[in-house]
Amino acid sequence: MTVATPEGTVISPGRVNLLGEHVDYNDGVVLPAAIDRSVKIIFKKNESRLVSLKAVDLQDECVIHLSHLEKKTSQEGKPLPDWALYPAGVMWGLQRHGLDLIGFDAQFSSNIPIGAGLSSSAAIEVGFAVVCMSLCGWQLERLELAKLCQQAEREYVGVNCGLMDQFACACGVEDHVVMFDTRSLASQTLPLPPATTLVIADSSLRRSLLTSAYNDRRRDCESVVAYFNQLDPSIRSLRDLGEERLLAHEHALPPAAFRHARHVVEEISRVNQAIDLLKEKDARGFGRLMFSSHDSLRDLFEVSRPELDILVDIAAGFDGCLGSRLTGAGFGGSTVSLVLDEKSDAFIHQLRDLYQKQTGLQAVVFSTRASRGAHLNPD
Ligand code: ADP
Ligand code: MG
């Protein structure tokens, strides 16, 4: 299938989280930005109840019947390939929300590295939600659209994710960070520090052990909340817990659960400081918090890997790099660094070279700009 006379094109970005890691399921505030790597979807309606999907990068395609989305099978009755679960899940979620869909043909490709902590999956989900919105004549608020995409990933694909990824892909603003409060769901955009560039380094390591470790961490956070909730019912999440109070109960908590909760509590407070620093345009202060966040993810939350530590160590030794940390869930994936504009090219070369020398691995290192959320192109 090729899409001969395209009716539209949707661009849907990945995202990078600058600060606030592993706080989105603890009611914390996160600071992601949509990036200039994206999924591009070309589509046209086809006057049927069928959706034809082609994943150009994987050279795979399938056809899905809009009346049988819950079966997770193609029109011929075969199980959907993994990649097709993301668009199909979004369509399933939209229908469940009472929204009518019509058949269309679509092909998509992406330059977001897959499984690198940059949300290639949310970009597909949010992109297809925008495709459906533009074809079907109804409107959804961006927050609502992000929530439906998150539900698709949780309930249809089966990945227990927070709302940050879909929110950032849906609501990104050029040259801005999107501050997103995962408790109140309020958001605000803040300009990135002036005269700085974001550099992403994909370590090339894919996340092994991620699912079990992620579930373990979530359980630890919940068990610490349960402990404090018995003492004080107003404590409903780690966000309600001050650092002092947590430290005072260290003796009563299992050491690993204590360390993991400590990361979350301190990271939530780092984000609060970071918001003030962004408002003051203090790039150096913001960068220092990125380094502290990495230390904490390595030593307290225990989700780093030596290769990610090497990337951050190289960054820390570079004059002109203001901050660097692993981004995404950890155990592989990418780091994000904040670098002075005029030093960014040299930084990219040095990071690539030294990483290769120290690990024998090739990192994919590139600068990125905070970008607009998923949209019809042109719109
Ligand atoms: P990420 O951190 O990149 O979001 P995930 O594991 O959540 O990693 O999602 C990756 C999955 O999304 C892939 O396994 C694939 O099913 C789908 N995906 C991502 N990019 C593409 C692409 N370019 N073409 C087809 N499917 C893709
Ligand atoms: Mg994902």
JSON list of N, CA and C in Angstrom, two decimals, residues 21-22 263 267 270 292-304 325-329:
[
{"chain": "A", "resi": 21, "resn": "GLU", "atom": "N", "xyz": [12.74, 12.96, 37.29]},
{"chain": "A", "resi": 21, "resn": "GLU", "atom": "CA", "xyz": [12.72, 11.59, 36.77]},
{"chain": "A", "resi": 21, "resn": "GLU", "atom": "C", "xyz": [12.16, 10.64, 37.82]},
{"chain": "A", "resi": 22, "resn": "HIS", "atom": "N", "xyz": [11.25, 9.79, 37.37]},
{"chain": "A", "resi": 22, "resn": "HIS", "atom": "CA", "xyz": [10.56, 8.83, 38.24]},
{"chain": "A", "resi": 22, "resn": "HIS", "atom": "C", "xyz": [9.72, 9.55, 39.29]},
{"chain": "A", "resi": 263, "resn": "HIS", "atom": "N", "xyz": [15.24, 9.40, 46.73]},
{"chain": "A", "resi": 263, "resn": "HIS", "atom": "CA", "xyz": [15.44, 10.02, 45.41]},
{"chain": "A", "resi": 263, "resn": "HIS", "atom": "C", "xyz": [14.20, 10.80, 44.99]},
{"chain": "A", "resi": 267, "resn": "GLU", "atom": "N", "xyz": [14.06, 14.66, 44.36]},
{"chain": "A", "resi": 267, "resn": "GLU", "atom": "CA", "xyz": [13.89, 15.07, 42.95]},
{"chain": "A", "resi": 267, "resn": "GLU", "atom": "C", "xyz": [12.70, 16.03, 42.83]},
{"chain": "A", "resi": 270, "resn": "ARG", "atom": "N", "xyz": [13.99, 19.22, 43.87]},
{"chain": "A", "resi": 270, "resn": "ARG", "atom": "CA", "xyz": [14.86, 19.79, 42.82]},
{"chain": "A", "resi": 270, "resn": "ARG", "atom": "C", "xyz": [14.04, 20.46, 41.72]},
{"chain": "A", "resi": 292, "resn": "SER", "atom": "N", "xyz": [22.95, 16.87, 39.82]},
{"chain": "A", "resi": 292, "resn": "SER", "atom": "CA", "xyz": [22.52, 16.24, 41.10]},
{"chain": "A", "resi": 292, "resn": "SER", "atom": "C", "xyz": [21.47, 15.18, 40.84]},
{"chain": "A", "resi": 293, "resn": "SER", "atom": "N", "xyz": [20.60, 15.44, 39.87]},
{"chain": "A", "resi": 293, "resn": "SER", "atom": "CA", "xyz": [19.56, 14.46, 39.55]},
{"chain": "A", "resi": 293, "resn": "SER", "atom": "C", "xyz": [20.22, 13.16, 39.08]},
{"chain": "A", "resi": 294, "resn": "HIS", "atom": "N", "xyz": [21.25, 13.29, 38.26]},
{"chain": "A", "resi": 294, "resn": "HIS", "atom": "CA", "xyz": [21.91, 12.07, 37.78]},
{"chain": "A", "resi": 294, "resn": "HIS", "atom": "C", "xyz": [22.55, 11.31, 38.95]},
{"chain": "A", "resi": 295, "resn": "ASP", "atom": "N", "xyz": [23.26, 12.04, 39.82]},
{"chain": "A", "resi": 295, "resn": "ASP", "atom": "CA", "xyz": [23.89, 11.38, 40.97]},
{"chain": "A", "resi": 295, "resn": "ASP", "atom": "C", "xyz": [22.84, 10.59, 41.76]},
{"chain": "A", "resi": 296, "resn": "SER", "atom": "N", "xyz": [21.69, 11.21, 41.92]},
{"chain": "A", "resi": 296, "resn": "SER", "atom": "CA", "xyz": [20.64, 10.58, 42.72]},
{"chain": "A", "resi": 296, "resn": "SER", "atom": "C", "xyz": [20.05, 9.36, 42.01]},
{"chain": "A", "resi": 297, "resn": "LEU", "atom": "N", "xyz": [19.88, 9.46, 40.70]},
{"chain": "A", "resi": 297, "resn": "LEU", "atom": "CA", "xyz": [19.35, 8.31, 39.95]},
{"chain": "A", "resi": 297, "resn": "LEU", "atom": "C", "xyz": [20.35, 7.14, 39.98]},
{"chain": "A", "resi": 298, "resn": "ARG", "atom": "N", "xyz": [21.65, 7.50, 40.04]},
{"chain": "A", "resi": 298, "resn": "ARG", "atom": "CA", "xyz": [22.69, 6.45, 40.10]},
{"chain": "A", "resi": 298, "resn": "ARG", "atom": "C", "xyz": [22.79, 5.85, 41.50]},
{"chain": "A", "resi": 299, "resn": "ASP", "atom": "N", "xyz": [22.89, 6.72, 42.51]},
{"chain": "A", "resi": 299, "resn": "ASP", "atom": "CA", "xyz": [23.23, 6.23, 43.86]},
{"chain": "A", "resi": 299, "resn": "ASP", "atom": "C", "xyz": [22.01, 5.87, 44.70]},
{"chain": "A", "resi": 300, "resn": "LEU", "atom": "N", "xyz": [20.94, 6.62, 44.57]},
{"chain": "A", "resi": 300, "resn": "LEU", "atom": "CA", "xyz": [19.77, 6.37, 45.42]},
{"chain": "A", "resi": 300, "resn": "LEU", "atom": "C", "xyz": [18.72, 5.53, 44.70]},
{"chain": "A", "resi": 301, "resn": "PHE", "atom": "N", "xyz": [18.36, 5.95, 43.50]},
{"chain": "A", "resi": 301, "resn": "PHE", "atom": "CA", "xyz": [17.28, 5.23, 42.81]},
{"chain": "A", "resi": 301, "resn": "PHE", "atom": "C", "xyz": [17.79, 3.99, 42.08]},
{"chain": "A", "resi": 302, "resn": "GLU", "atom": "N", "xyz": [19.11, 3.98, 41.82]},
{"chain": "A", "resi": 302, "resn": "GLU", "atom": "CA", "xyz": [19.78, 2.78, 41.26]},
{"chain": "A", "resi": 302, "resn": "GLU", "atom": "C", "xyz": [19.19, 2.32, 39.92]},
{"chain": "A", "resi": 303, "resn": "VAL", "atom": "N", "xyz": [19.07, 3.31, 38.99]},
{"chain": "A", "resi": 303, "resn": "VAL", "atom": "CA", "xyz": [18.58, 2.96, 37.65]},
{"chain": "A", "resi": 303, "resn": "VAL", "atom": "C", "xyz": [19.57, 3.36, 36.55]},
{"chain": "A", "resi": 304, "resn": "SER", "atom": "N", "xyz": [20.81, 3.74, 36.95]},
{"chain": "A", "resi": 304, "resn": "SER", "atom": "CA", "xyz": [21.79, 4.09, 35.92]},
{"chain": "A", "resi": 304, "resn": "SER", "atom": "C", "xyz": [22.54, 2.83, 35.49]},
{"chain": "A", "resi": 325, "resn": "ARG", "atom": "N", "xyz": [22.43, 14.54, 32.54]},
{"chain": "A", "resi": 325, "resn": "ARG", "atom": "CA", "xyz": [21.83, 13.47, 33.34]},
{"chain": "A", "resi": 325, "resn": "ARG", "atom": "C", "xyz": [21.25, 12.40, 32.42]},
{"chain": "A", "resi": 326, "resn": "LEU", "atom": "N", "xyz": [21.05, 11.22, 32.99]},
{"chain": "A", "resi": 326, "resn": "LEU", "atom": "CA", "xyz": [20.30, 10.23, 32.22]},
{"chain": "A", "resi": 326, "resn": "LEU", "atom": "C", "xyz": [18.87, 10.71, 32.14]},
{"chain": "A", "resi": 327, "resn": "THR", "atom": "N", "xyz": [18.21, 10.43, 31.05]},
{"chain": "A", "resi": 327, "resn": "THR", "atom": "CA", "xyz": [16.82, 10.86, 30.89]},
{"chain": "A", "resi": 327, "resn": "THR", "atom": "C", "xyz": [15.98, 9.66, 30.50]},
{"chain": "A", "resi": 328, "resn": "GLY", "atom": "N", "xyz": [14.72, 9.66, 30.92]},
{"chain": "A", "resi": 328, "resn": "GLY", "atom": "CA", "xyz": [13.89, 8.47, 30.70]},
{"chain": "A", "resi": 328, "resn": "GLY", "atom": "C", "xyz": [14.04, 7.55, 31.89]},
{"chain": "A", "resi": 329, "resn": "ALA", "atom": "N", "xyz": [13.55, 6.35, 31.76]},
{"chain": "A", "resi": 329, "resn": "ALA", "atom": "CA", "xyz": [13.46, 5.47, 32.93]},
{"chain": "A", "resi": 329, "resn": "ALA", "atom": "C", "xyz": [14.81, 4.94, 33.41]}
]
